[in-house]
Amino acid sequence: MARPVAGLEENASKGILLLLVAQSILVFLDISAKWLSGTGMPTSEIIFVRYGVHVALLLAIFVPLRGRDMFVTRNWKLEVARGLCLLGTTGGNFLAMRYLPLTVTGALIFSSPLMVCALSGPMLGEKVGWRRWMAIGAGFIGILIIVRPGTEAFHPAALLGIGAAFFIALFSILTRKLAGVDTAVTQQVYAGGTALLLVTPIAFTDWVWPTQTASWLAFLPQAPPA
């Protein structure tokens, strides 16, 4: 029998604080992934390490505390869809990093709140006023300035960054839908487990072991909260 899940709580200040902390941690994820890419490590291997450590830590910490309860979900379809979105944003972002500076990929990823705001109406039934739509429009103009489509400065990898932002927006929407449905631990297990399961078959096709101490240390930031 699964433990009761806390209901949806409206607390904007607490949510903003948690989001800022999570984004600060993700900075280290991007830096370490960029470093590993620069050493020649395949993107599939970096993604495998990211989710392998993620799942291993979850199992080591929470199986003794929660047992089988942590695997019990009340909506497995949403959980799997959320995991697919997480893999999509990680894959797109890490691939884009191979060809673009972190300043560009970071700017593209941080366009995801604009997409969340645009999607919150049709997917969550939330009201988006005209002021927010104006902000969304201005934000997307900023994205066009960064990407510069149709110019010599345009790089196709920018489309991967935009795709990653879109998937993280969907991921955020699904996280909202699962609030009060499954526990945070269960959501973490399904998100990381789905991504790990899908990337494992290709992770070992071109495996490259790190040759530097710094590369080994870069493995550690690969498992932030999803």
XYZ file of C-alpha atoms in Angstrom:
226
model
C 0.000 0.000 0.000
C 1.518 3.327 -1.053
C 1.922 6.081 1.474
C -0.435 9.081 1.226
C 0.827 11.827 -1.065
C 0.725 15.435 0.061
C -1.902 17.441 -1.770
C -1.137 20.275 -4.141
C 0.013 23.284 -2.144
C -0.107 26.870 -3.392
C 3.037 28.570 -2.059
C 4.679 30.828 -4.644
C 7.578 31.970 -2.441
C 8.571 28.432 -1.493
C 8.242 27.277 -5.107
C 10.422 30.136 -6.404
C 13.111 29.410 -3.797
C 13.190 25.698 -4.637
C 13.344 26.495 -8.357
C 16.294 28.863 -7.862
C 18.165 26.226 -5.857
C 17.483 23.587 -8.519
C 18.655 25.887 -11.341
C 21.840 26.671 -9.400
C 22.600 22.948 -9.184
C 21.882 22.488 -12.895
C 24.652 24.988 -13.684
C 27.194 22.440 -12.422
C 25.534 19.748 -14.520
C 25.976 21.799 -17.690
C 29.573 22.729 -16.903
C 30.578 19.145 -16.181
C 28.784 17.864 -19.297
C 30.534 20.493 -21.433
C 33.875 19.459 -19.952
C 33.262 15.774 -20.663
C 32.194 16.572 -24.237
C 35.405 18.517 -24.717
C 37.445 15.453 -23.750
C 35.836 13.474 -26.565
C 33.377 11.478 -24.474
C 30.266 10.497 -26.508
C 27.034 12.255 -25.593
C 25.233 8.946 -25.051
C 27.844 7.950 -22.471
C 27.524 11.276 -20.627
C 23.743 10.857 -20.510
C 24.137 7.268 -19.286
C 26.431 8.381 -16.455
C 24.056 11.221 -15.566
C 21.076 8.889 -15.132
C 23.041 5.886 -13.911
C 24.309 7.867 -10.921
C 20.871 9.425 -10.500
C 19.116 6.040 -10.230
C 21.894 4.440 -8.149
C 21.718 7.203 -5.533
C 17.928 7.022 -5.373
C 17.985 3.263 -4.827
C 20.761 3.429 -2.245
C 19.094 6.183 -0.215
C 15.373 5.477 -0.491
C 14.947 1.714 -0.852
C 15.894 1.214 2.844
C 13.478 4.007 3.810
C 10.532 3.475 1.454
C 10.930 -0.060 0.121
C 8.573 -0.948 -2.715
C 6.392 2.088 -2.014
C 8.770 4.269 -3.992
C 7.899 2.337 -7.175
C 4.121 2.603 -6.751
C 2.582 5.166 -9.104
C -1.002 6.259 -9.570
C -0.397 7.398 -13.148
C 2.408 5.476 -14.851
C 1.641 6.955 -18.277
C 2.346 10.495 -17.081
C 5.443 9.281 -15.244
C 6.864 7.621 -18.366
C 5.981 10.677 -20.491
C 7.775 12.861 -17.944
C 10.831 10.602 -18.164
C 10.809 10.850 -21.966
C 10.699 14.632 -21.710
C 13.626 14.617 -19.290
C 15.662 12.473 -21.686
C 14.702 14.776 -24.560
C 15.888 17.900 -22.788
C 19.117 16.286 -21.575
C 19.930 14.798 -24.979
C 19.148 17.983 -26.882
C 21.036 20.206 -24.459
C 24.122 17.980 -24.237
C 24.296 17.582 -28.019
C 23.946 21.346 -28.525
C 26.829 21.905 -26.100
C 29.183 20.104 -28.470
C 28.792 22.875 -31.026
C 27.686 25.980 -29.110
C 29.098 27.961 -26.181
C 27.470 27.441 -22.778
C 26.290 31.055 -22.851
C 24.160 30.274 -25.905
C 22.847 26.883 -24.773
C 22.102 28.330 -21.345
C 20.138 31.210 -22.849
C 18.141 28.807 -24.999
C 17.361 26.487 -22.060
C 16.225 29.417 -19.945
C 13.631 30.202 -22.575
C 11.684 27.235 -21.206
C 9.743 29.362 -18.638
C 8.277 31.276 -21.587
C 7.130 27.996 -23.093
C 5.728 26.843 -19.738
C 3.711 30.037 -19.514
C 2.418 29.604 -23.080
C 1.503 25.940 -22.468
C -0.034 26.427 -19.025
C -3.295 27.634 -20.541
C -4.107 24.736 -22.870
C -2.488 22.015 -20.731
C -3.285 23.145 -17.182
C -6.266 25.416 -17.682
C -4.436 28.351 -16.094
C -5.248 31.880 -17.176
C -2.514 33.723 -19.083
C -3.218 37.453 -19.225
C -2.246 39.841 -22.004
C 0.742 41.163 -20.042
C 2.215 37.669 -19.855
C 1.544 37.106 -23.544
C 3.434 40.318 -24.289
C 6.339 39.085 -22.141
C 6.256 35.730 -23.939
C 6.337 37.492 -27.318
C 9.268 39.674 -26.250
C 11.082 36.603 -24.946
C 10.694 34.735 -28.218
C 12.009 37.754 -30.102
C 15.053 37.480 -27.839
C 15.419 33.819 -28.822
C 15.404 34.795 -32.509
C 18.140 37.349 -31.819
C 20.262 34.633 -30.171
C 19.643 31.990 -32.836
C 19.775 34.418 -35.818
C 18.026 32.140 -38.326
C 18.766 32.836 -41.977
C 22.184 34.382 -41.273
C 25.711 32.999 -41.552
C 25.929 33.023 -37.745
C 23.084 30.486 -37.473
C 24.122 27.023 -36.296
C 21.691 24.085 -36.616
C 22.638 22.984 -33.091
C 20.598 25.951 -31.839
C 17.501 24.004 -32.856
C 18.596 21.239 -30.465
C 18.777 23.818 -27.689
C 15.281 25.078 -28.493
C 14.022 21.495 -28.578
C 15.613 20.880 -25.190
C 13.850 23.960 -23.804
C 10.536 22.717 -25.186
C 10.973 19.293 -23.574
C 11.872 20.811 -20.211
C 8.745 22.960 -20.474
C 6.649 19.827 -21.032
C 8.541 18.170 -18.177
C 7.559 21.057 -15.880
C 3.921 20.872 -16.968
C 3.808 17.117 -16.275
C 5.498 17.659 -12.902
C 2.677 20.039 -12.029
C 0.099 17.474 -13.139
C 1.715 14.811 -10.931
C 1.858 17.040 -7.856
C -0.358 15.439 -5.239
C -0.587 12.250 -7.344
C 2.809 10.608 -6.764
C 5.529 11.413 -4.256
C 8.623 13.336 -5.321
C 10.714 10.192 -4.832
C 8.461 8.153 -7.106
C 8.634 10.877 -9.746
C 12.428 10.859 -9.509
C 12.581 7.078 -9.890
C 10.396 6.980 -12.989
C 12.049 10.002 -14.613
C 15.582 8.742 -14.120
C 14.685 5.099 -14.715
C 12.888 5.783 -18.011
C 15.793 7.828 -19.344
C 18.372 5.279 -18.187
C 16.466 2.382 -19.727
C 16.299 4.080 -23.135
C 19.868 5.357 -23.301
C 21.577 2.174 -22.048
C 21.418 0.238 -25.383
C 23.452 2.932 -27.170
C 25.679 4.078 -24.306
C 28.205 1.266 -24.726
C 28.510 1.334 -28.517
C 31.382 3.844 -28.377
C 32.486 3.855 -24.735
C 35.446 6.067 -23.801
C 36.997 5.894 -20.339
C 38.145 9.229 -18.834
C 41.905 9.748 -18.951
C 42.126 12.759 -16.623
C 41.396 13.173 -12.934
C 39.224 16.204 -13.697
C 37.113 14.092 -16.065
C 36.467 11.529 -13.346
C 35.487 14.316 -10.951
C 33.112 15.698 -13.585
C 31.035 12.521 -13.208
C 29.887 13.597 -9.733
C 27.673 16.585 -10.747
C 25.859 14.411 -13.299
C 22.969 13.470 -11.005
C 21.096 16.549 -9.756
C 17.425 16.374 -8.770
C 15.237 15.963 -11.856
